[in-house]
Amino acid sequence: MTVRVFVEPIDQGWAVRACQVENGMFYRTGAEAEAAARDLCQRLADAGEPAVLEIKLRGGARAGRFLFPPDPAAPLIGGFDGPRPAPTPKHPARLGPYRSSSAA
C-alpha cells in the first residue's frame, strides 16, 4: 500500500503528516518540514513501501508531488516474509525473438 505523506502549513510553522502515522511532526520552517518528509519517504521506500510526498504552499496550492518507488531488494513491510515475485516485463517485444517450444 502506498504511504501518502503531506507537508502542510499550520498557524505557527509547518506540519508533516502521513496516512499510516498517528503522530504528526511539526517544524518552524518549510525547508525543515520538507527535509524531514523526504527522509521519511526515502526510508519507507528503502524498506519496500512506496511513498508519495505532497507539499502544499501557504495559500493551499500544491507546490510539488514526489514519488518514492520501493526498493525491489527490500523485504515487504506488513507480514509477507517470502520472496518477491519476479517483475513482469513492461515491453515483452524487447525480450528478443519469439521461439516456439514445439518442433515444426
Coordinates of C-alpha atoms in Angstrom, one line a residue:
M1 CA 0.0 0.0 0.0
T2 CA 1.3 3.4 -0.9
V3 CA 2.0 5.7 2.0
R4 CA 1.0 9.3 1.4
V5 CA 3.0 12.0 3.2
F6 CA 1.9 15.6 3.3
V7 CA 3.8 18.8 4.2
E8 CA 1.2 21.5 5.0
P9 CA 1.4 25.0 6.6
I10 CA -0.1 25.4 10.1
D11 CA -0.5 28.6 12.2
Q12 CA 3.0 28.7 13.6
G13 CA 5.0 26.6 11.2
W14 CA 4.8 23.5 9.1
A15 CA 3.4 20.0 9.6
V16 CA 4.4 16.7 8.2
R17 CA 1.6 14.1 8.2
A18 CA 1.3 10.6 6.9
C19 CA -1.8 8.5 6.5
Q20 CA -0.4 5.5 8.4
V21 CA 1.3 7.5 11.1
E22 CA -0.7 8.7 14.1
N23 CA 1.5 11.5 15.3
G24 CA 2.4 14.3 13.0
M25 CA 5.7 16.2 13.1
F26 CA 5.9 19.9 13.4
Y27 CA 8.7 22.3 12.2
R28 CA 9.3 26.1 12.2
T29 CA 10.3 26.3 8.5
G30 CA 9.0 24.7 5.4
A31 CA 12.5 23.6 4.5
E32 CA 12.9 21.7 7.7
A33 CA 9.5 20.0 7.2
E34 CA 10.3 19.1 3.6
A35 CA 13.7 17.6 4.5
A36 CA 12.0 15.5 7.2
A37 CA 9.2 14.4 4.9
R38 CA 11.7 13.4 2.1
D39 CA 13.8 11.5 4.7
L40 CA 10.6 9.6 5.9
C41 CA 9.6 8.8 2.3
Q42 CA 13.1 7.6 1.4
R43 CA 13.2 5.4 4.5
L44 CA 9.8 3.9 3.6
A45 CA 11.0 3.2 0.0
D46 CA 14.2 1.7 1.2
A47 CA 12.1 -0.7 3.4
G48 CA 10.0 -1.7 0.4
E49 CA 7.0 0.6 0.8
P50 CA 6.1 3.0 -2.0
A51 CA 5.6 6.6 -0.8
V52 CA 4.1 9.8 -2.3
L53 CA 5.1 13.2 -0.9
E54 CA 2.8 16.1 -1.5
I55 CA 3.9 19.6 -0.5
K56 CA 1.4 22.5 -0.1
L57 CA 2.0 26.2 -0.1
R58 CA 0.5 28.6 2.5
G59 CA -2.2 29.6 0.0
G60 CA -3.2 25.9 -0.3
A61 CA -1.8 25.4 -3.8
R62 CA 0.3 22.3 -4.5
A63 CA 4.0 23.1 -4.6
G64 CA 5.1 19.6 -5.6
R65 CA 4.4 15.9 -5.7
F66 CA 7.2 13.4 -5.5
L67 CA 7.1 9.6 -5.9
F68 CA 9.4 7.3 -4.0
P69 CA 9.3 3.8 -5.5
P70 CA 10.1 0.9 -3.3
D71 CA 13.5 -0.7 -3.4
P72 CA 12.9 -4.1 -5.1
A73 CA 15.5 -5.8 -3.0
A74 CA 13.9 -4.7 0.3
P75 CA 11.6 -7.1 2.2
L76 CA 7.9 -6.1 2.3
I77 CA 6.6 -4.4 5.4
G78 CA 3.4 -5.8 6.7
G79 CA 3.7 -9.5 7.1
F80 CA 4.8 -11.3 3.9
D81 CA 8.3 -12.7 4.6
G82 CA 8.6 -14.8 1.4
P83 CA 10.5 -13.9 -1.7
R84 CA 9.0 -11.3 -4.0
P85 CA 7.7 -12.5 -7.4
A86 CA 9.9 -11.6 -10.3
P87 CA 8.8 -8.3 -12.0
T88 CA 6.9 -8.8 -15.2
P89 CA 8.5 -7.1 -18.3
K90 CA 6.8 -3.9 -19.4
H91 CA 7.8 -4.4 -23.0
P92 CA 7.8 -8.1 -23.9
A93 CA 8.8 -7.3 -27.5
R94 CA 12.2 -6.1 -26.2
L95 CA 13.0 -9.5 -24.7
G96 CA 14.2 -10.9 -28.0
P97 CA 12.8 -13.0 -30.9
Y98 CA 9.9 -15.4 -30.2
R99 CA 10.9 -19.0 -30.2
S100 CA 8.2 -21.7 -30.3
S101 CA 8.8 -24.7 -28.0
S102 CA 7.1 -27.0 -30.4
A103 CA 9.0 -28.7 -33.2
A104 CA 7.9 -27.9 -36.7

